[in-house]
Amino acid sequence: MFYRLPSSVRRRIVRIIVPKYLVGAVTIIRDAEAAEPGRILLLRQPPGRSWGLPAGLLKRREEPAVGAARELQEESGVAIDPDDLTAAVPNAIVHSKGWVDTVFTGSVPASTTPLIVDGGEVLEARWWPLDGLPTLTPNTALLLGIYGIGPLASEASR
């Protein structure tokens, strides 16, 4: 019976019934010049007690890689072409609080890539060695753990 309804009515019914998710884009950016174990770019945002990854919500109808590149540049000053970002595996992380993060990886040479922050949304951007990460936000620690990085990396593999 549902499929006999006009498509506009079906779409309205689905939008009412199906839960809505916010969709964000996250980038894990490595220093292309760093020796093993490597370094990643982290941001300290207000209130400034711990560090996280460049991330933000996608704009309406924005392609995830485009949104990831946009947020990276807005928050850290790092400009990267969306085509130079690689979809992480897994690419989408569904959070229990009602949002979905699409995750991308990339690399830039830290020595020639200036980090620029606005002091409002982002207090500080810095390259951190993978074997010496600072205190991470809970969401960042969980997300990095999925990709085998950080203090929760061993828990994610269980």
Short mmCIF file of C-alpha atoms in Angstrom, two decimals:
data_model
loop_
_atom_site.label_atom_id
_atom_site.label_comp_id
_atom_site.label_asym_id
_atom_site.label_seq_id
_atom_site.Cartn_x
_atom_site.Cartn_y
_atom_site.Cartn_z
CA MET A 1 0.00 0.00 0.00
CA PHE A 2 2.85 2.37 0.87
CA TYR A 3 4.28 2.14 -2.66
CA ARG A 4 0.92 3.02 -4.18
CA LEU A 5 1.06 6.46 -2.56
CA PRO A 6 2.42 9.39 -4.58
CA SER A 7 6.18 9.79 -4.17
CA SER A 8 5.81 13.18 -2.44
CA VAL A 9 3.55 11.61 0.20
CA ARG A 10 5.91 8.64 0.66
CA ARG A 11 8.86 11.00 1.10
CA ARG A 12 6.97 13.06 3.71
CA ILE A 13 6.02 9.90 5.64
CA VAL A 14 9.61 8.65 5.63
CA ARG A 15 10.92 12.02 6.87
CA ILE A 16 8.46 11.94 9.78
CA ILE A 17 9.16 8.34 10.79
CA VAL A 18 12.90 7.91 10.18
CA PRO A 19 15.29 9.43 12.73
CA LYS A 20 17.44 12.26 11.43
CA TYR A 21 21.20 12.35 11.77
CA LEU A 22 23.60 15.22 11.55
CA VAL A 23 26.41 14.37 9.15
CA GLY A 24 29.90 15.62 9.73
CA ALA A 25 33.30 15.27 8.14
CA VAL A 26 36.51 14.54 10.03
CA THR A 27 40.09 14.60 8.74
CA ILE A 28 43.06 12.68 10.04
CA ILE A 29 45.98 14.62 8.56
CA ARG A 30 49.49 13.19 8.80
CA ASP A 31 52.78 15.02 8.42
CA ALA A 32 54.11 13.77 5.06
CA GLU A 33 57.69 14.42 6.20
CA ALA A 34 57.65 12.73 9.60
CA ALA A 35 59.55 9.51 10.22
CA GLU A 36 57.78 6.58 11.88
CA PRO A 37 55.64 6.51 13.92
CA GLY A 38 54.58 9.80 12.34
CA ARG A 39 52.68 12.88 13.42
CA ILE A 40 49.08 14.03 13.09
CA LEU A 41 47.45 17.43 13.17
CA LEU A 42 45.33 18.12 16.25
CA LEU A 43 43.36 21.18 17.33
CA ARG A 44 42.67 22.62 20.75
CA GLN A 45 39.24 24.22 20.85
CA PRO A 46 37.38 26.00 23.64
CA PRO A 47 37.26 25.35 26.51
CA GLY A 48 40.78 24.20 25.61
CA ARG A 49 41.46 21.33 27.97
CA SER A 50 41.96 18.60 25.37
CA TRP A 51 42.73 18.10 21.70
CA GLY A 52 40.64 16.96 18.74
CA LEU A 53 40.67 16.46 14.99
CA PRO A 54 39.64 19.00 12.37
CA ALA A 55 35.93 18.36 11.86
CA GLY A 56 32.58 19.97 11.26
CA LEU A 57 29.10 19.53 9.89
CA LEU A 58 28.48 19.19 6.18
CA LYS A 59 26.47 21.87 4.45
CA ARG A 60 23.27 20.85 2.71
CA ARG A 61 24.08 18.69 -0.36
CA GLU A 62 27.84 19.11 0.21
CA GLU A 63 30.00 16.16 -0.79
CA PRO A 64 31.72 14.70 2.28
CA ALA A 65 35.29 15.08 0.92
CA VAL A 66 34.56 18.70 -0.04
CA GLY A 67 33.19 19.38 3.45
CA ALA A 68 36.19 17.71 5.07
CA ALA A 69 38.61 19.85 3.05
CA ARG A 70 36.58 22.98 3.80
CA GLU A 71 36.50 22.34 7.56
CA LEU A 72 40.22 21.52 7.59
CA GLN A 73 41.06 24.84 5.96
CA GLU A 74 38.61 26.85 8.08
CA GLU A 75 39.90 25.43 11.35
CA SER A 76 43.64 25.03 10.71
CA GLY A 77 44.54 26.98 7.58
CA VAL A 78 45.62 23.75 5.85
CA ALA A 79 44.44 23.79 2.25
CA ILE A 80 44.09 20.41 0.59
CA ASP A 81 42.22 19.43 -2.55
CA PRO A 82 39.26 17.16 -1.77
CA ASP A 83 40.62 14.75 -4.41
CA ASP A 84 43.77 14.39 -2.28
CA LEU A 85 41.76 13.09 0.67
CA THR A 86 41.23 9.33 1.00
CA ALA A 87 38.11 7.85 2.53
CA ALA A 88 39.14 6.05 5.72
CA VAL A 89 38.04 2.45 6.24
CA PRO A 90 35.47 2.44 7.71
CA ASN A 91 34.44 5.74 6.16
CA ALA A 92 31.32 6.41 8.24
CA ILE A 93 31.16 6.24 12.02
CA VAL A 94 27.68 6.30 13.55
CA HIS A 95 27.63 7.82 17.02
CA SER A 96 25.02 6.81 19.58
CA LYS A 97 24.17 10.47 20.24
CA GLY A 98 22.65 10.89 16.76
CA TRP A 99 25.30 11.96 14.31
CA VAL A 100 27.39 10.34 11.61
CA ASP A 101 31.00 11.24 10.87
CA THR A 102 32.52 10.62 7.47
CA VAL A 103 36.26 10.21 7.99
CA PHE A 104 39.04 11.08 5.55
CA THR A 105 42.80 10.84 5.69
CA GLY A 106 45.44 12.90 3.99
CA SER A 107 48.96 14.18 4.37
CA VAL A 108 50.78 17.45 3.93
CA PRO A 109 54.40 18.49 4.57
CA ALA A 110 54.35 20.15 7.99
CA SER A 111 57.49 22.21 7.39
CA THR A 112 55.92 24.12 4.50
CA THR A 113 52.29 24.11 5.64
CA PRO A 114 51.49 27.05 7.90
CA LEU A 115 48.90 26.43 10.62
CA ILE A 116 46.51 29.37 10.98
CA VAL A 117 43.80 29.51 13.66
CA ASP A 118 41.26 32.21 14.47
CA GLY A 119 41.61 32.12 18.25
CA GLY A 120 37.84 31.83 18.64
CA GLU A 121 36.64 28.52 17.25
CA VAL A 122 40.16 27.06 17.43
CA LEU A 123 42.70 28.13 20.04
CA GLU A 124 45.70 26.20 18.74
CA ALA A 125 46.72 23.81 15.96
CA ARG A 126 49.78 21.63 16.35
CA TRP A 127 51.49 18.52 14.98
CA TRP A 128 51.70 15.73 17.58
CA PRO A 129 53.80 12.55 17.40
CA LEU A 130 51.65 9.41 17.36
CA ASP A 131 53.62 7.98 20.28
CA GLY A 132 53.18 11.15 22.35
CA LEU A 133 49.60 12.35 21.88
CA PRO A 134 48.18 14.91 24.30
CA THR A 135 44.94 14.51 26.26
CA LEU A 136 42.30 13.89 23.60
CA THR A 137 38.60 14.70 23.66
CA PRO A 138 36.60 11.52 24.36
CA ASN A 139 35.15 11.47 20.82
CA THR A 140 38.59 11.95 19.27
CA ALA A 141 40.08 9.14 21.36
CA LEU A 142 37.25 6.79 20.32
CA LEU A 143 37.47 7.74 16.66
CA LEU A 144 41.26 7.46 16.45
CA GLY A 145 41.07 4.11 18.28
CA ILE A 146 38.95 2.73 15.43
CA TYR A 147 41.88 3.45 13.10
CA GLY A 148 44.51 1.99 15.42
CA ILE A 149 45.78 5.32 16.73
CA GLY A 150 46.04 6.61 20.27
CA PRO A 151 45.24 5.33 23.74
CA LEU A 152 42.13 3.37 22.72
CA ALA A 153 43.71 1.67 19.69
CA SER A 154 44.06 -1.70 21.42
CA GLU A 155 40.45 -1.57 22.68
CA ALA A 156 39.09 -0.99 19.17
CA SER A 157 40.73 -4.15 17.86
CA ARG A 158 38.93 -6.37 20.40
#
